């Protein structure tokens, strides 16, 4: 594995980079560190018997450029608290700069007041991260781009869709059609279709109340005899994707593949999506999949570790993060 290289900005005002992780996804953090030819820093992150989170850095981090890798995964509220406390402890240990690396930003779906008397929790979490003392955020494919604006500190948002596009391109499908499983993903589907020279179709989905039940109602676009690629930012219960799959098959799709960046995957998702109508499920390793596995559906996991590592190296050295996608 070669060290990430940048064309510009080889100077960093911070003496040394240091990478730490809490208890969310050590495997990913280790891969990122390996990609950068570094070791993870030593830190204790644990809960007391009363569930209070405690953190202690065992390495000196004074004036270091500290990166804390912590996707917000199950148990979500504990992992969030770990992130806040790790940031606070790093600040009090005189870190030079603290970047919260959050490959999966939970609570992203609560990004607007779309009914009376509800919170905007995505904004609340952003406030907590800032108040804890983070100087920057590095994240990936948030539920909605405007969540970037909830932060008053610099935020870099990476995307895994070029990786997903590359995977689909490598399959050399005869008649690919990228399908948005709801209108909110139409732009995403169009971008991906552009990358792999495919057509697009859009499913009109309706959620039943605030429950996780999703209904695919209508389809815009042609899918008969086509190789359909459903793309979404995340899969939680699998309901959105399952109803889209059924609709596509009913309209004569030849094959159906499903891809998402964040496999949040509640246990139920493995029953809901273990269906013969699905030819492949593709997701990345922004989060660990711990609540089950598929018995019948082939799964492809694409790693985002080198992408995150390259972005961290560019942040450290003042290189362009955007250039990673050009
Ligand atoms: C919704 O807008 C999101 O993009 C996903 O479609 C949704 O979060 C998936 O949830 P579920 O798998 O529970 O249907």
Short mmCIF file of C-alpha atoms and ligand atoms in Angstrom, two decimals:
data_model
loop_
_atom_site.label_atom_id
_atom_site.label_comp_id
_atom_site.label_asym_id
_atom_site.label_seq_id
_atom_site.Cartn_x
_atom_site.Cartn_y
_atom_site.Cartn_z
CA UNK A 1 0.00 0.00 0.00
CA UNK A 2 1.45 3.37 -0.96
CA UNK A 3 1.19 6.53 1.02
CA UNK A 4 -1.41 9.00 -0.23
CA UNK A 5 0.19 11.77 -2.26
CA UNK A 6 -0.91 15.30 -2.94
CA UNK A 7 0.16 17.66 -5.66
CA UNK A 8 -0.11 20.80 -3.61
CA UNK A 9 -0.09 22.01 -0.02
CA UNK A 10 2.66 19.78 1.34
CA UNK A 11 3.03 22.16 4.28
CA UNK A 12 1.08 21.60 7.47
CA UNK A 13 1.04 24.12 10.32
CA UNK A 14 0.57 21.19 12.70
CA UNK A 15 3.59 19.23 13.73
CA UNK A 16 2.24 15.73 13.41
CA UNK A 17 -0.92 13.87 12.53
CA UNK A 18 -2.52 11.58 15.12
CA UNK A 19 -5.45 9.23 14.47
CA UNK A 20 -7.78 7.88 17.14
CA UNK A 21 -11.00 5.93 17.17
CA UNK A 22 -13.73 5.19 19.69
CA UNK A 23 -15.76 2.00 19.74
CA UNK A 24 -17.78 2.48 16.53
CA UNK A 25 -15.72 0.82 13.82
CA UNK A 26 -12.16 -0.05 14.74
CA UNK A 27 -11.71 -2.12 11.57
CA UNK A 28 -12.24 0.89 9.31
CA UNK A 29 -10.01 3.14 11.45
CA UNK A 30 -7.22 0.53 11.32
CA UNK A 31 -7.48 0.32 7.53
CA UNK A 32 -7.34 4.12 7.24
CA UNK A 33 -4.25 4.22 9.47
CA UNK A 34 -2.63 1.43 7.45
CA UNK A 35 -3.31 3.31 4.23
CA UNK A 36 -1.48 6.31 5.72
CA UNK A 37 1.33 4.06 7.00
CA UNK A 38 0.50 5.07 10.56
CA UNK A 39 -0.70 3.43 13.75
CA UNK A 40 -3.86 4.30 15.61
CA UNK A 41 -3.14 6.36 18.71
CA UNK A 42 -3.77 4.87 22.14
CA UNK A 43 -6.92 6.01 23.88
CA UNK A 44 -9.21 4.51 26.48
CA UNK A 45 -12.91 4.91 25.68
CA UNK A 46 -15.28 3.05 27.97
CA UNK A 47 -18.46 3.28 30.01
CA UNK A 48 -18.69 3.20 33.79
CA UNK A 49 -21.32 0.87 35.26
CA UNK A 50 -23.74 3.82 35.32
CA UNK A 51 -23.27 4.21 31.51
CA UNK A 52 -21.27 7.44 31.74
CA UNK A 53 -18.65 7.60 29.00
CA UNK A 54 -15.00 8.10 29.97
CA UNK A 55 -12.07 8.91 27.70
CA UNK A 56 -8.35 9.19 28.33
CA UNK A 57 -5.67 9.70 25.66
CA UNK A 58 -2.61 7.64 26.47
CA UNK A 59 -0.45 9.42 23.87
CA UNK A 60 0.73 13.03 24.09
CA UNK A 61 -1.38 15.00 21.58
CA UNK A 62 -0.25 18.53 22.43
CA UNK A 63 -0.29 20.63 19.20
CA UNK A 64 -0.99 17.49 17.11
CA UNK A 65 -3.36 17.45 14.13
CA UNK A 66 -5.86 15.04 15.72
CA UNK A 67 -8.33 13.00 13.65
CA UNK A 68 -11.06 11.13 15.53
CA UNK A 69 -12.72 8.45 13.37
CA UNK A 70 -16.17 7.65 14.68
CA UNK A 71 -19.18 6.81 12.48
CA UNK A 72 -22.42 7.22 14.43
CA UNK A 73 -23.61 3.64 14.53
CA UNK A 74 -25.61 1.40 16.84
CA UNK A 75 -25.88 2.03 19.77
CA UNK A 76 -26.17 5.48 18.20
CA UNK A 77 -26.53 7.64 21.29
CA UNK A 78 -23.62 5.99 23.09
CA UNK A 79 -21.35 6.37 20.06
CA UNK A 80 -22.36 10.00 19.70
CA UNK A 81 -21.54 10.64 23.33
CA UNK A 82 -18.17 8.92 22.85
CA UNK A 83 -17.46 11.30 19.97
CA UNK A 84 -18.35 14.38 22.03
CA UNK A 85 -16.25 13.26 24.99
CA UNK A 86 -13.29 12.31 22.76
CA UNK A 87 -13.37 15.78 21.19
CA UNK A 88 -13.60 17.44 24.60
CA UNK A 89 -10.72 15.39 26.01
CA UNK A 90 -8.55 16.17 22.95
CA UNK A 91 -9.26 19.87 23.30
CA UNK A 92 -8.34 19.82 26.99
CA UNK A 93 -5.15 17.91 26.11
CA UNK A 94 -4.12 20.90 23.93
CA UNK A 95 -4.51 19.25 20.52
CA UNK A 96 -3.52 21.72 17.79
CA UNK A 97 -6.55 20.96 15.64
CA UNK A 98 -9.35 18.40 15.97
CA UNK A 99 -11.12 16.88 12.97
CA UNK A 100 -14.17 14.72 13.63
CA UNK A 101 -14.16 12.04 10.92
CA UNK A 102 -17.75 10.82 10.74
CA UNK A 103 -18.13 8.39 7.80
CA UNK A 104 -21.83 7.96 8.68
CA UNK A 105 -23.72 10.95 10.10
CA UNK A 106 -26.74 9.56 11.97
CA UNK A 107 -29.86 11.66 12.59
CA UNK A 108 -29.42 13.02 9.05
CA UNK A 109 -33.03 12.15 8.22
CA UNK A 110 -34.21 14.65 10.84
CA UNK A 111 -33.04 17.63 8.79
CA UNK A 112 -36.16 19.79 8.58
CA UNK A 113 -39.32 20.66 10.44
CA UNK A 114 -41.69 18.91 8.07
CA UNK A 115 -44.56 18.51 10.55
CA UNK A 116 -45.61 20.46 13.62
CA UNK A 117 -43.70 20.11 16.90
CA UNK A 118 -40.77 18.00 15.67
CA UNK A 119 -37.02 18.57 16.17
CA UNK A 120 -34.26 19.18 13.63
CA UNK A 121 -31.91 16.71 15.25
CA UNK A 122 -29.30 16.80 12.48
CA UNK A 123 -28.74 20.45 13.42
CA UNK A 124 -28.67 19.67 17.15
CA UNK A 125 -25.95 17.05 16.62
CA UNK A 126 -23.94 19.57 14.55
CA UNK A 127 -24.20 22.07 17.41
CA UNK A 128 -23.00 19.48 19.94
CA UNK A 129 -19.98 18.59 17.79
CA UNK A 130 -18.99 22.25 17.59
CA UNK A 131 -19.61 22.94 21.26
CA UNK A 132 -17.48 19.92 22.18
CA UNK A 133 -14.58 21.63 20.39
CA UNK A 134 -14.17 20.15 16.90
CA UNK A 135 -12.38 22.41 14.42
CA UNK A 136 -13.43 20.55 11.29
CA UNK A 137 -15.62 17.69 10.14
CA UNK A 138 -14.94 15.10 7.47
CA UNK A 139 -17.96 13.05 6.50
CA UNK A 140 -19.41 11.08 3.62
CA UNK A 141 -22.69 11.10 1.67
CA UNK A 142 -24.93 12.74 4.22
CA UNK A 143 -28.66 12.25 3.87
CA UNK A 144 -29.03 15.78 2.51
CA UNK A 145 -26.36 18.21 1.30
CA UNK A 146 -27.87 21.10 3.23
CA UNK A 147 -26.81 19.49 6.54
CA UNK A 148 -23.38 20.95 5.69
CA UNK A 149 -24.91 24.35 6.47
CA UNK A 150 -25.80 23.27 10.01
CA UNK A 151 -22.08 23.58 10.85
CA UNK A 152 -20.21 26.83 11.36
CA UNK A 153 -16.86 25.07 11.06
CA UNK A 154 -15.33 23.76 7.82
CA UNK A 155 -16.83 20.48 6.65
CA UNK A 156 -15.67 18.22 3.82
CA UNK A 157 -18.24 15.79 2.47
CA UNK A 158 -16.83 12.87 0.50
CA UNK A 159 -18.87 10.64 -1.75
CA UNK A 160 -18.64 6.90 -2.32
CA UNK A 161 -20.76 6.97 -5.48
CA UNK A 162 -17.75 7.03 -7.84
CA UNK A 163 -16.69 3.71 -6.22
CA UNK A 164 -20.20 2.30 -6.66
CA UNK A 165 -20.26 3.52 -10.28
CA UNK A 166 -16.92 1.83 -10.94
CA UNK A 167 -18.29 -1.44 -9.57
CA UNK A 168 -21.38 -1.30 -11.77
CA UNK A 169 -19.32 -0.34 -14.82
CA UNK A 170 -17.13 -3.38 -14.27
CA UNK A 171 -20.20 -5.63 -14.65
CA UNK A 172 -20.66 -4.58 -18.32
CA UNK A 173 -24.43 -4.78 -18.07
CA UNK A 174 -26.19 -4.71 -21.44
CA UNK A 175 -29.08 -2.38 -20.59
CA UNK A 176 -28.40 -0.52 -17.31
CA UNK A 177 -31.01 1.77 -15.77
CA UNK A 178 -30.26 3.59 -12.51
CA UNK A 179 -33.34 3.76 -10.32
CA UNK A 180 -34.01 6.33 -7.58
CA UNK A 181 -36.15 4.56 -4.94
CA UNK A 182 -37.79 7.89 -4.08
CA UNK A 183 -37.90 11.35 -5.64
CA UNK A 184 -35.35 12.62 -3.11
CA UNK A 185 -32.69 10.45 -4.80
CA UNK A 186 -33.48 11.57 -8.37
CA UNK A 187 -30.39 13.79 -8.64
CA UNK A 188 -28.19 11.06 -7.23
CA UNK A 189 -29.59 8.59 -9.78
CA UNK A 190 -29.00 11.06 -12.61
CA UNK A 191 -25.38 11.66 -11.53
CA UNK A 192 -24.67 7.95 -11.27
CA UNK A 193 -26.38 7.25 -14.60
CA UNK A 194 -24.11 9.89 -16.15
CA UNK A 195 -21.05 8.12 -14.80
CA UNK A 196 -21.98 4.74 -16.24
CA UNK A 197 -23.86 5.84 -19.33
CA UNK A 198 -27.23 4.48 -18.17
CA UNK A 199 -30.84 5.60 -18.32
CA UNK A 200 -32.74 6.60 -15.19
CA UNK A 201 -36.09 5.78 -13.62
CA UNK A 202 -37.70 7.19 -10.47
CA UNK A 203 -40.00 5.49 -7.98
CA UNK A 204 -42.62 7.61 -6.28
CA UNK A 205 -42.49 6.41 -2.66
CA UNK A 206 -44.80 7.24 0.20
CA UNK A 207 -44.03 6.71 3.89
CA UNK A 208 -46.89 5.62 6.12
CA UNK A 209 -46.90 8.17 8.99
CA UNK A 210 -43.62 8.27 10.95
CA UNK A 211 -43.29 4.48 10.79
CA UNK A 212 -40.62 2.75 8.78
CA UNK A 213 -43.19 1.38 6.34
CA UNK A 214 -42.61 2.55 2.77
CA UNK A 215 -44.89 2.04 -0.24
CA UNK A 216 -43.69 2.32 -3.84
CA UNK A 217 -46.56 3.89 -5.73
CA UNK A 218 -45.65 4.78 -9.30
CA UNK A 219 -42.70 4.52 -11.60
CA UNK A 220 -41.40 7.22 -13.91
CA UNK A 221 -39.28 5.72 -16.71
CA UNK A 222 -38.93 2.45 -18.62
CA UNK A 223 -37.57 -0.65 -16.87
CA UNK A 224 -38.95 -3.55 -18.95
CA UNK A 225 -36.06 -5.81 -20.04
CA UNK A 226 -33.54 -3.52 -18.32
CA UNK A 227 -30.78 -4.21 -15.75
CA UNK A 228 -31.92 -2.02 -12.88
CA UNK A 229 -29.55 -0.52 -10.31
CA UNK A 230 -31.37 0.94 -7.31
CA UNK A 231 -29.24 3.50 -5.48
CA UNK A 232 -29.83 5.05 -2.07
CA UNK A 233 -27.78 6.78 0.60
CA UNK A 234 -28.69 4.25 3.31
CA UNK A 235 -30.70 1.12 4.01
CA UNK A 236 -32.29 0.87 7.44
CA UNK A 237 -35.25 -1.53 7.47
CA UNK A 238 -34.98 -2.34 3.77
CA UNK A 239 -38.61 -1.27 3.25
CA UNK A 240 -37.86 1.46 0.68
CA UNK A 241 -35.70 -0.78 -1.45
CA UNK A 242 -37.92 -3.88 -1.14
CA UNK A 243 -41.00 -2.05 -2.37
CA UNK A 244 -39.00 -0.58 -5.28
CA UNK A 245 -37.67 -4.05 -6.19
CA UNK A 246 -41.19 -5.46 -6.32
CA UNK A 247 -42.39 -2.63 -8.51
CA UNK A 248 -39.46 -3.01 -10.92
CA UNK A 249 -39.95 -6.77 -11.22
CA UNK A 250 -43.69 -6.28 -11.77
CA UNK A 251 -42.81 -3.92 -14.62
CA UNK A 252 -40.54 -6.52 -16.26
CA UNK A 253 -37.01 -5.59 -15.10
CA UNK A 254 -34.51 -8.23 -16.28
CA UNK A 255 -32.22 -7.93 -13.26
CA UNK A 256 -32.25 -5.81 -10.11
CA UNK A 257 -29.20 -4.76 -8.11
CA UNK A 258 -29.28 -2.59 -5.00
CA UNK A 259 -26.55 -0.23 -3.79
CA UNK A 260 -26.25 2.10 -0.85
CA UNK A 261 -23.35 3.87 0.84
CA UNK A 262 -24.38 3.29 4.46
CA UNK A 263 -25.61 -0.20 5.41
CA UNK A 264 -27.34 0.83 8.64
CA UNK A 265 -29.20 -2.50 8.37
CA UNK A 266 -31.61 -3.08 11.24
CA UNK A 267 -31.95 -6.85 11.90
CA UNK A 268 -35.24 -6.78 10.01
CA UNK A 269 -33.49 -5.65 6.79
CA UNK A 270 -31.92 -9.07 6.34
CA UNK A 271 -35.32 -10.75 6.22
CA UNK A 272 -36.97 -8.02 4.18
CA UNK A 273 -34.27 -7.98 1.48
CA UNK A 274 -33.33 -11.66 1.33
CA UNK A 275 -35.51 -11.97 -1.75
CA UNK A 276 -34.88 -13.94 -4.98
CA UNK A 277 -35.80 -10.84 -7.02
CA UNK A 278 -32.50 -9.18 -5.99
CA UNK A 279 -29.37 -10.16 -7.92
CA UNK A 280 -26.83 -8.33 -5.75
CA UNK A 281 -26.59 -5.93 -2.81
CA UNK A 282 -23.65 -3.52 -2.82
CA UNK A 283 -22.61 -1.33 0.09
CA UNK A 284 -19.53 0.27 1.60
CA UNK A 285 -17.80 -0.15 4.95
CA UNK A 286 -18.64 3.29 6.40
CA UNK A 287 -20.29 1.28 9.15
CA UNK A 288 -19.88 -2.23 10.49
CA UNK A 289 -22.74 -4.58 9.62
CA UNK A 290 -23.36 -6.38 12.88
CA UNK A 291 -27.03 -7.30 13.10
CA UNK A 292 -27.19 -10.16 10.61
CA UNK A 293 -26.34 -11.37 7.12
CA UNK A 294 -28.03 -12.44 3.89
CA UNK A 295 -28.57 -16.14 3.20
CA UNK A 296 -29.43 -15.91 -0.48
CA UNK A 297 -28.46 -12.53 -1.87
CA UNK A 298 -24.83 -11.99 -2.97
CA UNK A 299 -23.23 -9.03 -1.22
CA UNK A 300 -20.34 -6.87 -2.44
CA UNK A 301 -18.60 -4.60 0.09
CA UNK A 302 -16.58 -1.68 -1.28
CA UNK A 303 -14.04 -0.13 1.07
CA UNK A 304 -13.91 3.64 1.60
CA UNK A 305 -10.79 3.44 3.81
CA UNK A 306 -8.32 4.71 1.22
CA UNK A 307 -10.66 7.53 0.18
CA UNK A 308 -11.00 8.68 3.79
CA UNK A 309 -7.25 8.28 4.36
CA UNK A 310 -6.41 10.33 1.25
CA UNK A 311 -8.82 13.07 2.33
CA UNK A 312 -7.28 13.18 5.83
CA UNK A 313 -3.81 13.45 4.36
CA UNK A 314 -4.94 16.34 2.16
CA UNK A 315 -6.59 18.10 5.11
CA UNK A 316 -3.38 17.67 7.11
CA UNK A 317 -1.15 19.02 4.36
CA UNK A 318 -3.46 21.72 3.01
CA UNK A 319 -4.11 19.86 -0.24
CA UNK A 320 -7.35 19.99 -2.20
CA UNK A 321 -9.98 17.44 -1.10
CA UNK A 322 -12.12 18.27 -4.15
CA UNK A 323 -9.26 17.17 -6.41
CA UNK A 324 -9.84 13.59 -5.21
CA UNK A 325 -13.00 13.52 -7.31
CA UNK A 326 -11.72 15.16 -10.47
C1 LIG B 1 -34.84 8.12 2.78
O1 LIG B 1 -35.10 9.22 2.33
C2 LIG B 1 -33.48 7.50 2.63
O2 LIG B 1 -32.82 7.96 1.49
C3 LIG B 1 -33.59 5.99 2.58
O3 LIG B 1 -34.39 5.65 1.47
C4 LIG B 1 -34.21 5.45 3.83
O4 LIG B 1 -33.53 5.95 4.93
C5 LIG B 1 -34.17 3.93 3.86
O5 LIG B 1 -34.88 3.49 4.97
P1 LIG B 1 -35.57 2.06 5.00
O6 LIG B 1 -34.53 1.06 4.57
O7 LIG B 1 -36.00 1.88 6.43
O8 LIG B 1 -36.75 2.10 4.08
#
